[in-house]
Amino acid sequence: SQQGEEDPQALSIQEGENATMNCSYKTSINNLQWYRQNSGRGLVHLILIRSNEREKHSGRLRVTLDTSKKSSSLLITASRAADTASYFCATGASGSRLTFGEGTQLTVNP
Amino acid sequence: DTAVSQTPKYLVTQMGNDKSIKCEQNLGHDTMYWYKQDSKKFLKIMFSYNNKELIINETVPNRFSPKSPDKAHLNLHINSLELGDSAVYFCASSQDGTGQETQYFGPGTRLLVL
């Protein structure tokens, strides 16, 4: 079954608000990654957090990882209309492929 | 310069036809992948090649045959196309295919089988 499950499936907010997306997974991982997919485009890597890390920042992005709960969250602060996209988490284990979640569709209204 | 490129971008064809999608990466990566994304945006890996050798072959009908002439190219040939093959196909690459590094995606090929 799918390793990563994201919540919510869809999120609609106003520009300037923060957006939080969650990802849960089932088995042990080596790392967890977040990707963005704009409509009609390929996936773009946002951030990678390793299993021994708890939090990571990149610009307006903040990712947390709780391996005891097998969950991660992606926070986008001060959202912009250009942040409208689908966001996917992907989990990686040693020696194996990345497994992608089903994505959260974020809509940021101007 | 585009890191991972795919051609064609759009492909509309009749059931039963044979078609190919090409992928090239100029990142010097050792591993390349093919993914299928369905209408619900679920992304599923199909194949992975490391240095021209097949390392992942998911449960994919044998009508799908990947070919890697060199480590910078991974093409996907599909025989006897079916309606259910309609999807977006993404090529990706990564440095070593361990599942511990970033993957770089192409823009996708939108396949519609009529």
PDB file of C-alpha atoms in Angstrom:
ATOM      1  CA  SER A   1       0.000   0.000   0.000  1.00  0.00           C
ATOM      2  CA  GLN A   2       1.029   3.601  -0.374  1.00  0.00           C
ATOM      3  CA  GLN A   3       3.755   4.580   2.067  1.00  0.00           C
ATOM      4  CA  GLY A   4       2.929   8.250   2.454  1.00  0.00           C
ATOM      5  CA  GLU A   5      -0.503   9.644   3.095  1.00  0.00           C
ATOM      6  CA  GLU A   6      -1.133  13.323   3.093  1.00  0.00           C
ATOM      7  CA  ASP A   7      -3.616  15.396   4.932  1.00  0.00           C
ATOM      8  CA  PRO A   8      -5.572  17.379   4.014  1.00  0.00           C
ATOM      9  CA  GLN A   9      -6.219  16.346   0.424  1.00  0.00           C
ATOM     10  CA  ALA A  10      -7.071  19.943  -0.399  1.00  0.00           C
ATOM     11  CA  LEU A  11      -6.414  23.223   1.367  1.00  0.00           C
ATOM     12  CA  SER A  12      -7.631  26.691   0.408  1.00  0.00           C
ATOM     13  CA  ILE A  13      -6.284  29.781   2.170  1.00  0.00           C
ATOM     14  CA  GLN A  14      -5.883  33.515   1.655  1.00  0.00           C
ATOM     15  CA  GLU A  15      -2.653  35.113   0.607  1.00  0.00           C
ATOM     16  CA  GLY A  16      -0.520  35.945   3.616  1.00  0.00           C
ATOM     17  CA  GLU A  17      -1.836  33.078   5.728  1.00  0.00           C
ATOM     18  CA  ASN A  18       0.241  30.078   6.702  1.00  0.00           C
ATOM     19  CA  ALA A  19      -0.400  26.666   5.163  1.00  0.00           C
ATOM     20  CA  THR A  20       0.290  23.411   6.964  1.00  0.00           C
ATOM     21  CA  MET A  21       0.284  20.015   5.285  1.00  0.00           C
ATOM     22  CA  ASN A  22       0.850  16.708   6.997  1.00  0.00           C
ATOM     23  CA  CYS A  23       2.287  13.417   5.847  1.00  0.00           C
ATOM     24  CA  SER A  24       2.095  10.076   7.619  1.00  0.00           C
ATOM     25  CA  TYR A  25       3.979   6.946   6.680  1.00  0.00           C
ATOM     26  CA  LYS A  26       4.022   3.329   7.766  1.00  0.00           C
ATOM     27  CA  THR A  27       7.522   1.868   7.803  1.00  0.00           C
ATOM     28  CA  SER A  28      10.976   2.983   8.887  1.00  0.00           C
ATOM     29  CA  ILE A  29      12.563   5.592   6.694  1.00  0.00           C
ATOM     30  CA  ASN A  30      15.965   7.035   6.015  1.00  0.00           C
ATOM     31  CA  ASN A  31      14.696  10.387   4.843  1.00  0.00           C
ATOM     32  CA  LEU A  32      11.537  12.238   3.899  1.00  0.00           C
ATOM     33  CA  GLN A  33      11.276  14.723   1.080  1.00  0.00           C
ATOM     34  CA  TRP A  34       8.724  17.277  -0.008  1.00  0.00           C
ATOM     35  CA  TYR A  35       8.051  18.126  -3.630  1.00  0.00           C
ATOM     36  CA  ARG A  36       5.865  20.729  -5.311  1.00  0.00           C
ATOM     37  CA  GLN A  37       4.000  20.226  -8.563  1.00  0.00           C
ATOM     38  CA  ASN A  38       2.536  23.202 -10.352  1.00  0.00           C
ATOM     39  CA  SER A  39      -0.377  22.497 -12.656  1.00  0.00           C
ATOM     40  CA  GLY A  40       0.780  20.815 -15.835  1.00  0.00           C
ATOM     41  CA  ARG A  41       4.408  20.643 -14.728  1.00  0.00           C
ATOM     42  CA  GLY A  42       6.846  18.153 -13.278  1.00  0.00           C
ATOM     43  CA  LEU A  43       7.666  17.764  -9.595  1.00  0.00           C
ATOM     44  CA  VAL A  44      10.210  20.089  -8.051  1.00  0.00           C
ATOM     45  CA  HIS A  45      12.177  19.147  -4.968  1.00  0.00           C
ATOM     46  CA  LEU A  46      11.649  21.475  -2.002  1.00  0.00           C
ATOM     47  CA  ILE A  47      13.387  20.021   1.003  1.00  0.00           C
ATOM     48  CA  LEU A  48      14.860  16.788   2.353  1.00  0.00           C
ATOM     49  CA  ILE A  49      14.920  15.896   6.035  1.00  0.00           C
ATOM     50  CA  ARG A  50      16.862  12.905   7.304  1.00  0.00           C
ATOM     51  CA  SER A  51      15.560  10.521   9.934  1.00  0.00           C
ATOM     52  CA  ASN A  52      17.956  11.895  12.568  1.00  0.00           C
ATOM     53  CA  GLU A  53      16.713  15.453  12.042  1.00  0.00           C
ATOM     54  CA  ARG A  54      13.638  16.956  13.663  1.00  0.00           C
ATOM     55  CA  GLU A  55      13.239  20.238  11.866  1.00  0.00           C
ATOM     56  CA  LYS A  56      14.546  21.936   8.793  1.00  0.00           C
ATOM     57  CA  HIS A  57      14.022  25.368   7.250  1.00  0.00           C
ATOM     58  CA  SER A  58      14.352  26.686   3.750  1.00  0.00           C
ATOM     59  CA  GLY A  59      13.146  30.219   3.129  1.00  0.00           C
ATOM     60  CA  ARG A  60       9.428  30.298   3.937  1.00  0.00           C
ATOM     61  CA  LEU A  61       9.318  26.524   4.316  1.00  0.00           C
ATOM     62  CA  ARG A  62       9.576  24.683   7.596  1.00  0.00           C
ATOM     63  CA  VAL A  63       9.528  20.904   7.746  1.00  0.00           C
ATOM     64  CA  THR A  64       9.278  18.814  10.872  1.00  0.00           C
ATOM     65  CA  LEU A  65       9.747  15.091  11.248  1.00  0.00           C
ATOM     66  CA  ASP A  66       8.531  12.950  14.121  1.00  0.00           C
ATOM     67  CA  THR A  67       9.815   9.420  13.571  1.00  0.00           C
ATOM     68  CA  SER A  68       8.053   8.129  16.696  1.00  0.00           C
ATOM     69  CA  LYS A  69       4.717   9.131  15.190  1.00  0.00           C
ATOM     70  CA  LYS A  70       5.850   8.407  11.643  1.00  0.00           C
ATOM     71  CA  SER A  71       4.707  11.805  10.501  1.00  0.00           C
ATOM     72  CA  SER A  72       5.987  15.000   8.957  1.00  0.00           C
ATOM     73  CA  SER A  73       4.565  18.427   8.375  1.00  0.00           C
ATOM     74  CA  LEU A  74       5.304  21.123   5.846  1.00  0.00           C
ATOM     75  CA  LEU A  75       4.590  24.687   6.840  1.00  0.00           C
ATOM     76  CA  ILE A  76       4.566  27.464   4.271  1.00  0.00           C
ATOM     77  CA  THR A  77       4.551  30.850   5.941  1.00  0.00           C
ATOM     78  CA  ALA A  78       3.159  34.065   4.474  1.00  0.00           C
ATOM     79  CA  SER A  79       1.730  32.213   1.499  1.00  0.00           C
ATOM     80  CA  ARG A  80       1.538  33.744  -1.954  1.00  0.00           C
ATOM     81  CA  ALA A  81      -0.708  33.046  -4.916  1.00  0.00           C
ATOM     82  CA  ALA A  82       2.348  31.534  -6.622  1.00  0.00           C
ATOM     83  CA  ASP A  83       2.433  28.841  -3.917  1.00  0.00           C
ATOM     84  CA  THR A  84      -0.718  27.342  -5.421  1.00  0.00           C
ATOM     85  CA  ALA A  85       0.300  23.814  -6.358  1.00  0.00           C
ATOM     86  CA  SER A  86       0.142  20.196  -5.278  1.00  0.00           C
ATOM     87  CA  TYR A  87       2.564  19.203  -2.559  1.00  0.00           C
ATOM     88  CA  PHE A  88       3.824  15.649  -2.208  1.00  0.00           C
ATOM     89  CA  CYS A  89       5.796  13.949   0.503  1.00  0.00           C
ATOM     90  CA  ALA A  90       8.098  11.114  -0.471  1.00  0.00           C
ATOM     91  CA  THR A  91       9.783   8.641   1.822  1.00  0.00           C
ATOM     92  CA  GLY A  92      13.065   6.908   1.226  1.00  0.00           C
ATOM     93  CA  ALA A  93      14.538   3.904   2.977  1.00  0.00           C
ATOM     94  CA  SER A  94      18.081   2.606   2.672  1.00  0.00           C
ATOM     95  CA  GLY A  95      18.707   1.006  -0.672  1.00  0.00           C
ATOM     96  CA  SER A  96      15.219   1.480  -2.005  1.00  0.00           C
ATOM     97  CA  ARG A  97      13.204   3.804  -4.099  1.00  0.00           C
ATOM     98  CA  LEU A  98      11.279   6.912  -3.056  1.00  0.00           C
ATOM     99  CA  THR A  99       7.597   6.333  -2.418  1.00  0.00           C
ATOM    100  CA  PHE A 100       5.295   9.265  -2.981  1.00  0.00           C
ATOM    101  CA  GLY A 101       2.150  10.215  -1.125  1.00  0.00           C
ATOM    102  CA  GLU A 102      -1.055  11.217  -2.825  1.00  0.00           C
ATOM    103  CA  GLY A 103      -0.486  14.923  -2.434  1.00  0.00           C
ATOM    104  CA  THR A 104      -2.192  17.964  -0.975  1.00  0.00           C
ATOM    105  CA  GLN A 105      -3.679  20.475  -3.384  1.00  0.00           C
ATOM    106  CA  LEU A 106      -2.989  23.950  -2.007  1.00  0.00           C
ATOM    107  CA  THR A 107      -4.885  26.940  -3.362  1.00  0.00           C
ATOM    108  CA  VAL A 108      -3.789  30.379  -2.242  1.00  0.00           C
ATOM    109  CA  ASN A 109      -6.396  32.994  -3.040  1.00  0.00           C
ATOM    110  CA  PRO A 110      -5.178  36.531  -3.776  1.00  0.00           C
TER     111      PRO A 110
ATOM    112  CA  ASP B   1      19.607  24.289 -19.992  1.00  0.00           C
ATOM    113  CA  THR B   2      16.857  21.840 -19.120  1.00  0.00           C
ATOM    114  CA  ALA B   3      18.115  19.260 -16.638  1.00  0.00           C
ATOM    115  CA  VAL B   4      15.627  16.488 -17.482  1.00  0.00           C
ATOM    116  CA  SER B   5      13.805  16.710 -20.775  1.00  0.00           C
ATOM    117  CA  GLN B   6      11.085  14.554 -22.269  1.00  0.00           C
ATOM    118  CA  THR B   7       9.588  14.325 -25.718  1.00  0.00           C
ATOM    119  CA  PRO B   8       6.907  14.571 -26.765  1.00  0.00           C
ATOM    120  CA  LYS B   9       5.062  16.766 -24.299  1.00  0.00           C
ATOM    121  CA  TYR B  10       1.684  15.623 -25.584  1.00  0.00           C
ATOM    122  CA  LEU B  11       0.782  12.370 -27.259  1.00  0.00           C
ATOM    123  CA  VAL B  12      -2.690  11.552 -28.569  1.00  0.00           C
ATOM    124  CA  THR B  13      -3.096   8.191 -30.208  1.00  0.00           C
ATOM    125  CA  GLN B  14      -5.524   5.407 -30.986  1.00  0.00           C
ATOM    126  CA  MET B  15      -5.937   2.202 -29.035  1.00  0.00           C
ATOM    127  CA  GLY B  16      -3.707  -0.547 -30.311  1.00  0.00           C
ATOM    128  CA  ASN B  17      -0.941   1.751 -31.531  1.00  0.00           C
ATOM    129  CA  ASP B  18       2.694   1.574 -30.417  1.00  0.00           C
ATOM    130  CA  LYS B  19       4.377   4.735 -29.161  1.00  0.00           C
ATOM    131  CA  SER B  20       7.643   5.830 -27.559  1.00  0.00           C
ATOM    132  CA  ILE B  21       8.532   8.554 -25.100  1.00  0.00           C
ATOM    133  CA  LYS B  22      12.097   9.780 -24.854  1.00  0.00           C
ATOM    134  CA  CYS B  23      13.939  11.128 -21.831  1.00  0.00           C
ATOM    135  CA  GLU B  24      17.343  12.712 -21.472  1.00  0.00           C
ATOM    136  CA  GLN B  25      19.154  14.119 -18.449  1.00  0.00           C
ATOM    137  CA  ASN B  26      22.237  16.332 -18.540  1.00  0.00           C
ATOM    138  CA  LEU B  27      22.953  16.190 -14.807  1.00  0.00           C
ATOM    139  CA  GLY B  28      25.465  13.382 -14.994  1.00  0.00           C
ATOM    140  CA  HIS B  29      23.256  11.226 -12.771  1.00  0.00           C
ATOM    141  CA  ASP B  30      23.596   7.458 -12.664  1.00  0.00           C
ATOM    142  CA  THR B  31      19.934   6.613 -12.087  1.00  0.00           C
ATOM    143  CA  MET B  32      16.825   7.343 -14.124  1.00  0.00           C
ATOM    144  CA  TYR B  33      13.180   6.552 -13.492  1.00  0.00           C
ATOM    145  CA  TRP B  34       9.804   6.387 -15.166  1.00  0.00           C
ATOM    146  CA  TYR B  35       6.712   7.284 -13.162  1.00  0.00           C
ATOM    147  CA  LYS B  36       3.052   7.199 -14.102  1.00  0.00           C
ATOM    148  CA  GLN B  37       0.698   9.809 -12.651  1.00  0.00           C
ATOM    149  CA  ASP B  38      -2.983   9.050 -12.933  1.00  0.00           C
ATOM    150  CA  SER B  39      -5.921  11.429 -13.035  1.00  0.00           C
ATOM    151  CA  LYS B  40      -5.986  11.580  -9.224  1.00  0.00           C
ATOM    152  CA  LYS B  41      -2.331  12.687  -9.254  1.00  0.00           C
ATOM    153  CA  PHE B  42      -1.168   9.438  -7.694  1.00  0.00           C
ATOM    154  CA  LEU B  43       2.473   8.992  -8.696  1.00  0.00           C
ATOM    155  CA  LYS B  44       3.630   5.427  -9.126  1.00  0.00           C
ATOM    156  CA  ILE B  45       7.086   4.268 -10.070  1.00  0.00           C
ATOM    157  CA  MET B  46       7.293   2.007 -13.081  1.00  0.00           C
ATOM    158  CA  PHE B  47      10.978   1.443 -13.754  1.00  0.00           C
ATOM    159  CA  SER B  48      14.389   2.508 -12.575  1.00  0.00           C
ATOM    160  CA  TYR B  49      17.730   2.135 -14.321  1.00  0.00           C
ATOM    161  CA  ASN B  50      21.157   2.598 -12.775  1.00  0.00           C
ATOM    162  CA  ASN B  51      23.976   3.056 -15.237  1.00  0.00           C
ATOM    163  CA  LYS B  52      21.942   1.435 -18.030  1.00  0.00           C
ATOM    164  CA  GLU B  53      20.904  -1.547 -15.908  1.00  0.00           C
ATOM    165  CA  LEU B  54      17.359  -2.219 -14.779  1.00  0.00           C
ATOM    166  CA  ILE B  55      17.074  -2.090 -10.977  1.00  0.00           C
ATOM    167  CA  ILE B  56      13.366  -1.527 -10.379  1.00  0.00           C
ATOM    168  CA  ASN B  57      10.603  -3.109 -12.398  1.00  0.00           C
ATOM    169  CA  GLU B  58       7.252  -2.668 -10.737  1.00  0.00           C
ATOM    170  CA  THR B  59       4.189  -4.637 -11.703  1.00  0.00           C
ATOM    171  CA  VAL B  60       3.847  -3.075 -15.097  1.00  0.00           C
ATOM    172  CA  PRO B  61       2.331  -4.819 -18.129  1.00  0.00           C
ATOM    173  CA  ASN B  62       5.011  -6.159 -20.422  1.00  0.00           C
ATOM    174  CA  ARG B  63       3.602  -3.917 -23.135  1.00  0.00           C
ATOM    175  CA  PHE B  64       5.810  -1.302 -21.475  1.00  0.00           C
ATOM    176  CA  SER B  65       9.486  -1.712 -22.279  1.00  0.00           C
ATOM    177  CA  PRO B  66      12.133   0.731 -21.098  1.00  0.00           C
ATOM    178  CA  LYS B  67      15.391   1.079 -22.960  1.00  0.00           C
ATOM    179  CA  SER B  68      18.521   2.837 -21.776  1.00  0.00           C
ATOM    180  CA  PRO B  69      21.090   3.287 -24.550  1.00  0.00           C
ATOM    181  CA  ASP B  70      23.379   5.159 -22.154  1.00  0.00           C
ATOM    182  CA  LYS B  71      23.086   6.513 -18.652  1.00  0.00           C
ATOM    183  CA  ALA B  72      21.841   9.893 -19.860  1.00  0.00           C
ATOM    184  CA  HIS B  73      18.860   8.446 -21.703  1.00  0.00           C
ATOM    185  CA  LEU B  74      15.913   6.320 -20.688  1.00  0.00           C
ATOM    186  CA  ASN B  75      13.191   5.782 -23.253  1.00  0.00           C
ATOM    187  CA  LEU B  76       9.816   4.160 -22.747  1.00  0.00           C
ATOM    188  CA  HIS B  77       8.184   2.145 -25.491  1.00  0.00           C
ATOM    189  CA  ILE B  78       4.550   1.141 -25.156  1.00  0.00           C
ATOM    190  CA  ASN B  79       3.002  -1.517 -27.376  1.00  0.00           C
ATOM    191  CA  SER B  80      -0.686  -2.066 -28.079  1.00  0.00           C
ATOM    192  CA  LEU B  81      -1.845   1.012 -26.215  1.00  0.00           C
ATOM    193  CA  GLU B  82      -4.990   0.700 -24.111  1.00  0.00           C
ATOM    194  CA  LEU B  83      -7.425   3.297 -22.790  1.00  0.00           C
ATOM    195  CA  GLY B  84      -6.110   2.762 -19.266  1.00  0.00           C
ATOM    196  CA  ASP B  85      -2.643   3.839 -20.344  1.00  0.00           C
ATOM    197  CA  SER B  86      -3.882   7.425 -20.544  1.00  0.00           C
ATOM    198  CA  ALA B  87      -1.916   9.318 -17.907  1.00  0.00           C
ATOM    199  CA  VAL B  88       0.998  11.658 -17.463  1.00  0.00           C
ATOM    200  CA  TYR B  89       4.367   9.920 -17.625  1.00  0.00           C
ATOM    201  CA  PHE B  90       7.299  11.505 -15.835  1.00  0.00           C
ATOM    202  CA  CYS B  91      10.941  10.767 -16.248  1.00  0.00           C
ATOM    203  CA  ALA B  92      13.261  11.566 -13.343  1.00  0.00           C
ATOM    204  CA  SER B  93      16.895  11.165 -12.430  1.00  0.00           C
ATOM    205  CA  SER B  94      18.972  11.058  -9.274  1.00  0.00           C
ATOM    206  CA  GLN B  95      22.611  10.718  -8.401  1.00  0.00           C
ATOM    207  CA  ASP B  96      22.714   7.106  -7.251  1.00  0.00           C
ATOM    208  CA  GLY B  97      19.228   5.669  -6.831  1.00  0.00           C
ATOM    209  CA  THR B  98      19.527   4.805  -3.155  1.00  0.00           C
ATOM    210  CA  GLY B  99      16.284   6.552  -2.220  1.00  0.00           C
ATOM    211  CA  GLN B 100      18.300   8.947  -0.101  1.00  0.00           C
ATOM    212  CA  GLU B 101      18.764  11.781  -2.517  1.00  0.00           C
ATOM    213  CA  THR B 102      16.796  14.327  -4.503  1.00  0.00           C
ATOM    214  CA  GLN B 103      15.094  13.290  -7.693  1.00  0.00           C
ATOM    215  CA  TYR B 104      14.861  15.676 -10.625  1.00  0.00           C
ATOM    216  CA  PHE B 105      11.758  15.418 -12.756  1.00  0.00           C
ATOM    217  CA  GLY B 106      11.092  16.119 -16.377  1.00  0.00           C
ATOM    218  CA  PRO B 107       8.060  18.162 -17.459  1.00  0.00           C
ATOM    219  CA  GLY B 108       5.943  15.100 -18.201  1.00  0.00           C
ATOM    220  CA  THR B 109       4.372  13.539 -21.272  1.00  0.00           C
ATOM    221  CA  ARG B 110       0.608  13.678 -21.381  1.00  0.00           C
ATOM    222  CA  LEU B 111      -0.621  10.535 -23.108  1.00  0.00           C
ATOM    223  CA  LEU B 112      -4.216  10.258 -24.229  1.00  0.00           C
ATOM    224  CA  VAL B 113      -5.370   7.008 -25.764  1.00  0.00           C
ATOM    225  CA  LEU B 114      -8.618   7.226 -27.717  1.00  0.00           C
TER     226      LEU B 114
END
